[in-house]
Tab-separated table of C-alpha atoms in Angstrom:
chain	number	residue	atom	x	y	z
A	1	UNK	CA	-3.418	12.918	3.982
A	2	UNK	CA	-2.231	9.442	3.133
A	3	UNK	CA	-5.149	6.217	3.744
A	4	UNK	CA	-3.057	3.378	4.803
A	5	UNK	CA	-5.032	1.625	2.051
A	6	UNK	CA	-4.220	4.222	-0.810
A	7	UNK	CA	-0.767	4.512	-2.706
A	8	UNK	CA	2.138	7.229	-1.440
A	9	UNK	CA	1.490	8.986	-5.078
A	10	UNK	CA	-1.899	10.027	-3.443
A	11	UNK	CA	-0.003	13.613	-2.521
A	12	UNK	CA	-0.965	17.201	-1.498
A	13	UNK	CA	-1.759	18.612	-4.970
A	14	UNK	CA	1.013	16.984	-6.979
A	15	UNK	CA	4.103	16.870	-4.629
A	16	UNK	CA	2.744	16.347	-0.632
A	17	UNK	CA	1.986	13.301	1.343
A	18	UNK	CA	0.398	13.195	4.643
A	19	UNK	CA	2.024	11.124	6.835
A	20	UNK	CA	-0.931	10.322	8.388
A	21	UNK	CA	-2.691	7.030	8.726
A	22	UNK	CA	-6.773	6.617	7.498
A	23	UNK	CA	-9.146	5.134	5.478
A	24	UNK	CA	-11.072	8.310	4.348
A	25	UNK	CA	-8.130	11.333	4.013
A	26	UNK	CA	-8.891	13.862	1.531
A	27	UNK	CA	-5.900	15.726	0.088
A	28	UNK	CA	-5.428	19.026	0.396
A	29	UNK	CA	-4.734	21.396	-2.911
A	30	UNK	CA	-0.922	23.254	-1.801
A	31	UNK	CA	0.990	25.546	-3.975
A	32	UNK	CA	4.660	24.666	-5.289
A	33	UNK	CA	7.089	25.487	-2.185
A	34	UNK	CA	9.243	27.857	-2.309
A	35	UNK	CA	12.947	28.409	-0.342
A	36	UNK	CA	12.370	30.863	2.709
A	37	UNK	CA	14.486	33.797	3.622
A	38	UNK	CA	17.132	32.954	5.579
A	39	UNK	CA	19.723	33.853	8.644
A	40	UNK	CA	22.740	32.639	8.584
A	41	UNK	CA	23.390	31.786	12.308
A	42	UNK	CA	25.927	32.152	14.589
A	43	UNK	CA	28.057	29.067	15.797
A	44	UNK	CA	29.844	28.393	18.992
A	45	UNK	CA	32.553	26.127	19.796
A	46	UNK	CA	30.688	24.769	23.065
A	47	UNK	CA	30.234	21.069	22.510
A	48	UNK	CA	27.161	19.692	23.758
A	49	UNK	CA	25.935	15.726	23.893
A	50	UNK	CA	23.886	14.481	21.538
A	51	UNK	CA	21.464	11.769	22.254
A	52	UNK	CA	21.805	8.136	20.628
A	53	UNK	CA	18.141	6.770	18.788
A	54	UNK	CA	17.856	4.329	22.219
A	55	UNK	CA	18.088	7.710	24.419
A	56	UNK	CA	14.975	10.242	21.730
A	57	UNK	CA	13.048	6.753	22.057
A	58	UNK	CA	13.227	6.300	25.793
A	59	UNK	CA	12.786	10.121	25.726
A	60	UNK	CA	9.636	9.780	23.452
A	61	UNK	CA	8.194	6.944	25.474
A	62	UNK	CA	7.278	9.216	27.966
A	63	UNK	CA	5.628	11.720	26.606
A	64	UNK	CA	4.416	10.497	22.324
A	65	UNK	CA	1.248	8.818	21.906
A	66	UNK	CA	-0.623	6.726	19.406
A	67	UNK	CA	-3.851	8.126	18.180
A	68	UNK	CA	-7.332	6.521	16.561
A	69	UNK	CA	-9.522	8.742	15.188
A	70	UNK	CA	-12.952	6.768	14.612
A	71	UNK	CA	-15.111	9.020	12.433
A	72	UNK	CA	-18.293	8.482	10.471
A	73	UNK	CA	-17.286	5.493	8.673
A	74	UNK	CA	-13.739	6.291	8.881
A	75	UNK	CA	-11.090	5.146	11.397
A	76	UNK	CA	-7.546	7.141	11.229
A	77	UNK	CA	-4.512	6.968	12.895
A	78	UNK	CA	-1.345	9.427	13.755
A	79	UNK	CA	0.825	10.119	16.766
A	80	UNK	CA	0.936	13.077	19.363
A	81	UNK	CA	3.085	14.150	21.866
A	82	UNK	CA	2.357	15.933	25.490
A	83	UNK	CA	3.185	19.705	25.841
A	84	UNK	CA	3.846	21.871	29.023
A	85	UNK	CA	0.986	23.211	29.028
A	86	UNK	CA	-0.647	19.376	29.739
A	87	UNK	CA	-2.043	19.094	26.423
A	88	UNK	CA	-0.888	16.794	22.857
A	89	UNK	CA	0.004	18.077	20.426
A	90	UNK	CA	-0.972	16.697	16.813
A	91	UNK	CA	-2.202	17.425	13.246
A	92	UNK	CA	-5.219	18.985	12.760
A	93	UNK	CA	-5.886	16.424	9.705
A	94	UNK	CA	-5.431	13.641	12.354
A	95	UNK	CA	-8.263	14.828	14.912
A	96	UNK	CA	-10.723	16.180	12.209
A	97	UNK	CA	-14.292	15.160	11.580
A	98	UNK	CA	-13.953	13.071	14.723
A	99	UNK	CA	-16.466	10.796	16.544
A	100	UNK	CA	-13.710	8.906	18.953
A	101	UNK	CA	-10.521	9.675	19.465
A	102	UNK	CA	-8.579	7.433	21.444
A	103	UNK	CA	-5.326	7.335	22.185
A	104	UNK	CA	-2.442	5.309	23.976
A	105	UNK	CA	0.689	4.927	25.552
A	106	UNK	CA	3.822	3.076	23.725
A	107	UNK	CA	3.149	-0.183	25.823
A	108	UNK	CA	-0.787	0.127	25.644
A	109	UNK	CA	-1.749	2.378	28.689
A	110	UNK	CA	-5.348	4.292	27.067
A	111	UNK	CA	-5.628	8.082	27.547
A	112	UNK	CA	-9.307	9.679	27.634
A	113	UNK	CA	-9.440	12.884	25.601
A	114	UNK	CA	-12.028	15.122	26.402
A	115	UNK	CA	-11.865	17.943	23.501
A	116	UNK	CA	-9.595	19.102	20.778
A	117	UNK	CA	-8.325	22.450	19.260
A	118	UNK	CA	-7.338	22.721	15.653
A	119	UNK	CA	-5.719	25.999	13.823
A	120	UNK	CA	-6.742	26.850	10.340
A	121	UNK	CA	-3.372	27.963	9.594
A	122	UNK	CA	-1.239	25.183	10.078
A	123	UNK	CA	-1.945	21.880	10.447
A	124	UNK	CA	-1.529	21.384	14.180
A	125	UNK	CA	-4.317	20.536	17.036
A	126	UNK	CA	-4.143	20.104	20.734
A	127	UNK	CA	-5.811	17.418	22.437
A	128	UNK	CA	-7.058	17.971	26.151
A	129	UNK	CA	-7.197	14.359	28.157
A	130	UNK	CA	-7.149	12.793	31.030
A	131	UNK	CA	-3.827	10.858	31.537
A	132	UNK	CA	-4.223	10.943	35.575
A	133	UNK	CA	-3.765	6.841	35.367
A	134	UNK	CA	-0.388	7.740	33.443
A	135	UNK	CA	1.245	9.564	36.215
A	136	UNK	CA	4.794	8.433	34.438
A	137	UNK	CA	3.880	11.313	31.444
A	138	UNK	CA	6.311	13.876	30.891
A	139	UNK	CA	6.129	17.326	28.585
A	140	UNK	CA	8.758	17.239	25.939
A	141	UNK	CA	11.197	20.700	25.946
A	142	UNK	CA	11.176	22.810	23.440
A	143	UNK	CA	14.200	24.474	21.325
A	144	UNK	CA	12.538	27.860	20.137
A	145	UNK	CA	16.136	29.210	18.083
A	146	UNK	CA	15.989	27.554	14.068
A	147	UNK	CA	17.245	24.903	12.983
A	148	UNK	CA	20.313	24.584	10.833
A	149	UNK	CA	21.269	23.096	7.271
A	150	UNK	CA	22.705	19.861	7.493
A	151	UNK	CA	21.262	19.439	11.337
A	152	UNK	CA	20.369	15.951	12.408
A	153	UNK	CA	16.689	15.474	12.929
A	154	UNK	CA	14.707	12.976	14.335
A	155	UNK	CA	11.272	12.059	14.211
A	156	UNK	CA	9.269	10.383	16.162
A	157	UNK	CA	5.727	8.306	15.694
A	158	UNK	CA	3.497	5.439	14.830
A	159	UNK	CA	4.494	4.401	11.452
A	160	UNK	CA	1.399	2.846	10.270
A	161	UNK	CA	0.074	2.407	13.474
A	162	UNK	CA	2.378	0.221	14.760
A	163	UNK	CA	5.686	0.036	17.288
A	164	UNK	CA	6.796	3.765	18.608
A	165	UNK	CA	9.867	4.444	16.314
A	166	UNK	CA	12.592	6.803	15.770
A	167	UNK	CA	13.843	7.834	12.516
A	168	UNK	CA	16.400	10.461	11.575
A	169	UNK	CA	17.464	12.471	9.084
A	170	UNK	CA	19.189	15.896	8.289
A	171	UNK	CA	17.838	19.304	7.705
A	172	UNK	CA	17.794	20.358	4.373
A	173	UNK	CA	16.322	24.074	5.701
A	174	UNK	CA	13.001	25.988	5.367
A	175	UNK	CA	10.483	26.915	2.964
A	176	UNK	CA	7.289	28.829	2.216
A	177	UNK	CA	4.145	26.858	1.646
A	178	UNK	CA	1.500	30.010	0.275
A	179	UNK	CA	-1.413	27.608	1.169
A	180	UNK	CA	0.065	27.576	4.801
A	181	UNK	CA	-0.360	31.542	5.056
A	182	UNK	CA	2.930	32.064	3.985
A	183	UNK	CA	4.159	30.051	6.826
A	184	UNK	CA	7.569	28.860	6.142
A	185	UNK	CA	8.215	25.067	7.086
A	186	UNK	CA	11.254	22.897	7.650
A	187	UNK	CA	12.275	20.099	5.292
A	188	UNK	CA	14.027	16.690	6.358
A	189	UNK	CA	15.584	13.916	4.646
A	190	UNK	CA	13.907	11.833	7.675
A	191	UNK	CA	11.434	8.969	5.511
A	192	UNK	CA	7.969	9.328	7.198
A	193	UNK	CA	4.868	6.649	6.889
A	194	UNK	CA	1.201	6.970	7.356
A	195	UNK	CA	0.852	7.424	11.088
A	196	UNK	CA	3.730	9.355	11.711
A	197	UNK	CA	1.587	12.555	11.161
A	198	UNK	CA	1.295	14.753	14.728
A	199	UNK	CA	4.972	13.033	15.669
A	200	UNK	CA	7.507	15.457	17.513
A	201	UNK	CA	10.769	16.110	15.389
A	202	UNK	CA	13.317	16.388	17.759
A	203	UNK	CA	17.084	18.065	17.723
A	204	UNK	CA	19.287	15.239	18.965
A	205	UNK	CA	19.265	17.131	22.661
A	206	UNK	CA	15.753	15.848	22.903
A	207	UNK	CA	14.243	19.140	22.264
A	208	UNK	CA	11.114	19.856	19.838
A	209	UNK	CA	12.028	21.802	16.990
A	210	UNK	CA	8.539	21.064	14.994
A	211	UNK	CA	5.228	18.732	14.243
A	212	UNK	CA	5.557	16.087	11.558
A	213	UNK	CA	2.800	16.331	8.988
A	214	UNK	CA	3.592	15.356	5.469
A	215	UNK	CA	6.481	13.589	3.192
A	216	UNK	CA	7.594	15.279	-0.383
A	217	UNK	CA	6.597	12.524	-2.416
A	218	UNK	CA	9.297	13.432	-5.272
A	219	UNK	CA	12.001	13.996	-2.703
A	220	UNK	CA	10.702	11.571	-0.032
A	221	UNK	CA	11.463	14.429	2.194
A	222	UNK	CA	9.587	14.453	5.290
A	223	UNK	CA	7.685	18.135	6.257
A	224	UNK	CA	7.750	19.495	9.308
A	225	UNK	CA	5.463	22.693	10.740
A	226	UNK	CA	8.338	24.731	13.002
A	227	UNK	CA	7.682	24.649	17.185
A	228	UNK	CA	6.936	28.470	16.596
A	229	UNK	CA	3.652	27.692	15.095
A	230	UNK	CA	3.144	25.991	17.958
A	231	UNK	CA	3.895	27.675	20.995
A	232	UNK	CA	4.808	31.281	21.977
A	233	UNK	CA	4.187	34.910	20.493
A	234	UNK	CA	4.018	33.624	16.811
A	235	UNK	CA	1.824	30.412	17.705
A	236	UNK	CA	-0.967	30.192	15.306
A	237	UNK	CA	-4.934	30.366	16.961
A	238	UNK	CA	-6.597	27.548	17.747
A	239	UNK	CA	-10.732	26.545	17.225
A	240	UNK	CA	-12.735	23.891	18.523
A	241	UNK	CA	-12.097	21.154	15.982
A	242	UNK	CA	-15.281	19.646	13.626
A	243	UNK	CA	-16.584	16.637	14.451
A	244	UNK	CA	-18.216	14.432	11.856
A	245	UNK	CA	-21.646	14.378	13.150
A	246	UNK	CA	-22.150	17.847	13.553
């Protein structure tokens, strides 16, 4: 990951950012990326609305969270978003070797978390809490069929800790990290900060289509791990995540 204090050339291996926020991130060696195999899919003729950036971020403000992850000397920050099963979902680089982790609402509302999951092979958690005093919540919906070339994406997060923003892009399709298990992942031309890291990217329907977790420093691509990862048959397994005093 990216420290908010440390220059965007500090990169996964020699071409990966994390978009995440942090004073103490330790990056991660990654293999070149590869294209992944793909489908060409099907298109219809049915036209269906897409969302302006004032409609994902009044979408987003219900359900996308900032996160602080106070450590052992280290404080953090990224952004999660709630799920239908009633938990976030984030990075697993922005919940690791925890002490605190805190998180709150767009216009301040705090959020007790009680334990979080992280998967070793992506980098994706899940954050149980308590958001009973944030009865105005709602789960994001998910898209579970791929994403196209040329789509319009948009992510969503913290940048740097600050304001809840939107920022779009287009798809410029999938590819195979081999440090990721082989798991492909999607590219964007979306431009990520530190603290965007655990964001939603969204389909302009509102609809998850992946997790934000790092930017392409030589492309300024942002990196997204695909909603499949994340939920349903192909989701990857989840353990109780480390905390720093342990």
């Amino acid at each position: 990951g990216v420290s908010s204090g440390r220059s965007a050339a500090l990169a996964l291996v020699l071409s990966l950012s994390c978009a995440c926020g942090g004073m103490s991130e330790r990056a991660q060696p990654t293999s070149t990326i590869t294209p992944a195999p793909t489908t060409p899919s099907k298109t219809t003729s049915t036209s269906v609305a897409k969302l302006s950036n004032d409609e994902l971020l009044d979408l987003a403000r219900a359900s996308v969270v900032r996160v602080r992850n106070t450590g052992c000397g280290a404080v953090s920050t990224g952004s999660a978003w709630l799920a239908d099963d009633q938990t976030m979902i984030s990075n697993r680089h922005v919940v690791e070797g925890l002490r605190f982790l805190e998180m709150s609402t767009w216009d301040g509302r705090d959020l007790d978390s009680k334990s979080a999951k992280v998967a070793e092979e992506a980098d994706i958690s899940r954050i149980a809490a308590d958001w009973s005093a944030v009865a105005a919540l709602r789960p994001l919906k998910v898209r579970t069929t791929p994403v196209e070339d040329g789509e319009r994406i948009a992510i969503v997060g913290y940048p740097e800790g600050n304001e809840l923003q939107v920022v779009t892009g287009v798809s410029t399709g999938y590819a195979l990290d081999p440090k990721l298990a082989e798991r492909a992942i999607l590219k964007t031309t979306s431009v990520i900060k530190p603290g965007n890291s655990g964001g939603p990217a969204l389909d302009m329907q509102g609809r998850v289509v992946g997790v934000a977790f790092a930017e392409e420093v030589k492309t300024d691509e942002a990196l997204v791990i695909p909603i499949s990862d994340v939920t349903g048959p192909d989701a990857v397994e989840m353990i109780p995540a480390k905390r720093c005093d342990e």
